[in-house]
Structure formats: structure tokens, C-alpha cells
One Martini backbone bead per residue (centre of mass of N, CA, C, O) as a GRO file, in nm:
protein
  161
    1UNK     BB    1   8.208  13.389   8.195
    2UNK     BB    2   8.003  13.169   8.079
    3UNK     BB    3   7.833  13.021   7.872
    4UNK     BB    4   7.549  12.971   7.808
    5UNK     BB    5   7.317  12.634   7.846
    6UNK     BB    6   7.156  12.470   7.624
    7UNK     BB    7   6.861  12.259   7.626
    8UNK     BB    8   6.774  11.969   7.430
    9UNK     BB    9   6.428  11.820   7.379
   10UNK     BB   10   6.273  11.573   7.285
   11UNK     BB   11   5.883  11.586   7.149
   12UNK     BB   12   5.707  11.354   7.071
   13UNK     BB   13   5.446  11.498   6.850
   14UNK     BB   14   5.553  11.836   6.968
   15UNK     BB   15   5.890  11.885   6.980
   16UNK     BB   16   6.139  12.130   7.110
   17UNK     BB   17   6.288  12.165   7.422
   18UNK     BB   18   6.443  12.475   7.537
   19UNK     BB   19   6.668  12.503   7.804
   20UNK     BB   20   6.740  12.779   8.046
   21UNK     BB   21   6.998  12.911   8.280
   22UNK     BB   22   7.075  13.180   8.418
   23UNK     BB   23   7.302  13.393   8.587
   24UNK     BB   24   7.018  13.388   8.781
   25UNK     BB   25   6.888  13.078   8.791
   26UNK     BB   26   6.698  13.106   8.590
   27UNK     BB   27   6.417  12.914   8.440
   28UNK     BB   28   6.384  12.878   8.069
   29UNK     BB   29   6.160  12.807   7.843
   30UNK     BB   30   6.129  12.601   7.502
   31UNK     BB   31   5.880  12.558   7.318
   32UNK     BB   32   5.874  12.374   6.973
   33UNK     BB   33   5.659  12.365   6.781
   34UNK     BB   34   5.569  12.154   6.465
   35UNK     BB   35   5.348  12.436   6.412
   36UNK     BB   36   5.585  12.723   6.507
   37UNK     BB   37   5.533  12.770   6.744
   38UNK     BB   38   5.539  12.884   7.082
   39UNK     BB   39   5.653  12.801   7.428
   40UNK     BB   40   5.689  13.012   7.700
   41UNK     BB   41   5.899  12.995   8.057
   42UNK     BB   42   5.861  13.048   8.396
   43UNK     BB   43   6.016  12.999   8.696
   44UNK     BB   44   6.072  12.976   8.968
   45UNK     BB   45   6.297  13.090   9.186
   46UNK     BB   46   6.221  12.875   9.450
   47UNK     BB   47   6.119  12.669   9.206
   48UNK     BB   48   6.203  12.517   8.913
   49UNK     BB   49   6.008  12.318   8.920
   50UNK     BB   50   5.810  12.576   8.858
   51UNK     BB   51   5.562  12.746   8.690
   52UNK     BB   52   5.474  13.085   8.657
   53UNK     BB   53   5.489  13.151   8.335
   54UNK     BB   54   5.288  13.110   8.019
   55UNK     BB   55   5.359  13.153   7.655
   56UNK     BB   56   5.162  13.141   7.365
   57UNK     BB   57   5.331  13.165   6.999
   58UNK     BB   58   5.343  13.210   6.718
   59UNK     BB   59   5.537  13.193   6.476
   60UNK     BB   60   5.525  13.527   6.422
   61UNK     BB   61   5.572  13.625   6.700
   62UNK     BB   62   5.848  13.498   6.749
   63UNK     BB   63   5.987  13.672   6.503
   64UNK     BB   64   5.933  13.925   6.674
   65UNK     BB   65   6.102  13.847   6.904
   66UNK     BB   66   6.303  13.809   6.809
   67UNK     BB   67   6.400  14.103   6.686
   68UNK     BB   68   6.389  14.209   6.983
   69UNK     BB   69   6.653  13.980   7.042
   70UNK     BB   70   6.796  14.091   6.775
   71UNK     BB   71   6.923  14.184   6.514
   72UNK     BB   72   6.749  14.248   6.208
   73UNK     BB   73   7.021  14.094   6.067
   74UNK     BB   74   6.945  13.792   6.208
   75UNK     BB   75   6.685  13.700   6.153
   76UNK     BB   76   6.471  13.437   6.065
   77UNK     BB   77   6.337  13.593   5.800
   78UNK     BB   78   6.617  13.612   5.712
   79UNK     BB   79   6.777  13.539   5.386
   80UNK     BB   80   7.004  13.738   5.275
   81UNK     BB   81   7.309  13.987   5.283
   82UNK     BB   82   7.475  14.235   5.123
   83UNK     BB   83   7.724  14.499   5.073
   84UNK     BB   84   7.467  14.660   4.916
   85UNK     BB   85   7.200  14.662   5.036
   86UNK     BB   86   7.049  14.409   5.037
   87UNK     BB   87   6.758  14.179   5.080
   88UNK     BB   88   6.610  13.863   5.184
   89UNK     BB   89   6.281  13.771   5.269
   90UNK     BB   90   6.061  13.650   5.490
   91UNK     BB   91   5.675  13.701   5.425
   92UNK     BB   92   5.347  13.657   5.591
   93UNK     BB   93   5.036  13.561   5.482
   94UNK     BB   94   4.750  13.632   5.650
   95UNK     BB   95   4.418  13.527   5.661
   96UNK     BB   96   4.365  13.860   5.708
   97UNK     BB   97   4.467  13.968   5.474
   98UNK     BB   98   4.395  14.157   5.236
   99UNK     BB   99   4.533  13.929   5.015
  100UNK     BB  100   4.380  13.741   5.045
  101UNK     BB  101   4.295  13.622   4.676
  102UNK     BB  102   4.491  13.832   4.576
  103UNK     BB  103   4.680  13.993   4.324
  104UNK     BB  104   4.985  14.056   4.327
  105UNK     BB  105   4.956  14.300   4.125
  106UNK     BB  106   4.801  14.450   4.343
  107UNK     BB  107   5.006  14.565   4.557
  108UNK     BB  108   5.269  14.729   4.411
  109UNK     BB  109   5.521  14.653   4.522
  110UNK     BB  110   5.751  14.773   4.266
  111UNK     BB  111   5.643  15.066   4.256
  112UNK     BB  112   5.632  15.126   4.593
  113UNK     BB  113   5.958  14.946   4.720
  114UNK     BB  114   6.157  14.804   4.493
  115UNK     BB  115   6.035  14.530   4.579
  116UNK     BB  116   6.057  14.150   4.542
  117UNK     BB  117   5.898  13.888   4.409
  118UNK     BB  118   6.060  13.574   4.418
  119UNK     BB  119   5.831  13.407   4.586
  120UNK     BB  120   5.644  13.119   4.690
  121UNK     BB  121   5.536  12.985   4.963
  122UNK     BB  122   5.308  12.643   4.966
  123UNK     BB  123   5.328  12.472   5.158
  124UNK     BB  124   5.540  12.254   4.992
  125UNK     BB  125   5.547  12.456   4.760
  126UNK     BB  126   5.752  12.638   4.512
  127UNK     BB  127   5.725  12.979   4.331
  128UNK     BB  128   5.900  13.093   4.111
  129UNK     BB  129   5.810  13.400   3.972
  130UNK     BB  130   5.548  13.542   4.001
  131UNK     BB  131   5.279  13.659   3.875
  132UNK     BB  132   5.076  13.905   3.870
  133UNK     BB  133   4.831  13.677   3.846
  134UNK     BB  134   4.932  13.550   4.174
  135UNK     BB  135   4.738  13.429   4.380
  136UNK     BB  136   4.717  13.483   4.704
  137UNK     BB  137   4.733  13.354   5.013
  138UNK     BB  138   4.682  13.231   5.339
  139UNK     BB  139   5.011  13.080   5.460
  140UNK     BB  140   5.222  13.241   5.280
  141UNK     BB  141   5.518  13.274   5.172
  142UNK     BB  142   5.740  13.544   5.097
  143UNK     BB  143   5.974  13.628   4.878
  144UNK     BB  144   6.211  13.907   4.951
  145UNK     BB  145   6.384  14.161   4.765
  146UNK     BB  146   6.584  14.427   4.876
  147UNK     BB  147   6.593  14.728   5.042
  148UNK     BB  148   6.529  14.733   5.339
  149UNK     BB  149   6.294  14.947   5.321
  150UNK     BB  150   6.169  14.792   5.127
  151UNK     BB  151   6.072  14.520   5.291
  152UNK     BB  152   5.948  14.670   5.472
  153UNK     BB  153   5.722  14.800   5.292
  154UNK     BB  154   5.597  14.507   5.255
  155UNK     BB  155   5.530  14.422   5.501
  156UNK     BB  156   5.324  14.621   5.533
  157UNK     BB  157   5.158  14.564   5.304
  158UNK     BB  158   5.098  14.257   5.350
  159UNK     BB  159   4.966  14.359   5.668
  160UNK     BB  160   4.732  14.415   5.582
  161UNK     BB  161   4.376  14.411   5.693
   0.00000   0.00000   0.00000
């Protein structure tokens, strides 16, 4: 059986589709938004260029689906894992987060999970070694580090409401 193929079509001003026909004819599109989002959709059987059912999700969304469709050491949000049983990820501070305005070391971050905040990207500006007196935004993407466990524990407190 040969390797399904992607296509990729750019949709200027809007972001990049990518078509895939499965092994039993099914075609399935991927719509990557230039604001992170995805909408994903799936054709009629009868007719491949009927839209069947269309789900728009946002960055977050996405993230969590690759993670379901891959193992959690492929993950998009994962950057980078080494054989000491470190690991690095991004985990979004979104706008509803308790966290949102509050002080980093409010979090209690590396006494309750033994994981760093070893940076923040906000907007396009990356802050490194934050300290804890460093106001956390809804929007931040924070870099962390450590061993598995500790990191699903901060993405736990991170996501917290």
C-alpha cells in the first residue's frame, strides 16, 4: 500500500489547505488559518466534492487533536525531549485562566510540579528566565520544562479556571 498523499494548496490571505484521500476514497480537507485556527471537513462518499460536516477549531483545539491522533511525544506543542526523561512544551495561557494577570510566582509553578518556566512568548516577543514577580497574560505561551509528569502538571495548573 503506498503512503497516503497531502496536498497542499495556499489560500492567500487566509492560510494553507491540505486535501487527503484515505485508503477508502474518503476525502478530507484541512484548513490551517493564518490565526492558528483549523477548520477541518469531510466530503460526501457519493460525491467527494460535496462538504459533508465542517468543524472549525481554534489553535488550542488542534493541539489537542494532534495529541490524540499521535503520540504525546510527536505533539506541536512539544519542542524537544531527551533520554534523562526531560521534556520541553509550550502550554497556552488562555484569556479565561485564572492565571491571567497574575503573578508567575503565584503559580507555585516548580514547588508543586518541579517544572520551569524557562521563557514567555507574548506576541511576537520572547521573554526568557521570567521572574516571579512576571505578570502572566491570557494570549502567553509559556515555555516549560521537565520531566513528563511535571509538565501535564503545570499545563493542569496553567489551564486552570
Amino acid at each position: 500500500m503506498s503512503a497516503p498523499r497531502l496536498r497542499a494548496t495556499p489560500l492567500p490571505g487566509i492560510g494553507v489547505q491540505y486535501d487527503l484521500v484515505t485508503r477508502e476514497h474518503r476525502h478530507l480537507s484541512v484548513v490551517a488559518h493564518r490565526d492558528g485556527a483549523r477548520t477541518v471537513s469531510v466530503y460526501r462518499a457519493d460525491d467527494p466534492d460535496s462538504c459533508a460536516q465542517s468543524l472549525r477549531l481554534t489553535g488550542a483545539e488542534a493541539g489537542s487533536l494532534i495529541d490524540a491522533l499521535k503520540p504525546s511525544h510527536h505533539s506541536a506543542s512539544l519542542l524537544y525531549t531527551t533520554d534523562l526523561g526531560l521534556v520541553a512544551e509550550r502550554i497556552e495561557v488562555a484569556a479565561a485562566s485564572h492565571w491571567n494577570g497574575r503573578l508567575l510566582g503565584e503559580t507555585r509553578m516548580r514547588t508543586d510540579t518541579g517544572a520551569s518556566i524557562v521563557a514567555v512568548l507574548r506576541r511576537a516577543e520572547a521573554i526568557p528566565s521570567p521572574a516571579p514577580d512576571f505578570r502572566l497574560a491570557g494570549g502567553d505561551t509559556v515555555i516549560v520544562v521537565g520531566t513528563r509528569e511535571g509538565v501535564d502538571a503545570a499545563a493542569a495548573i496553567l489551564g486552570r479556571e
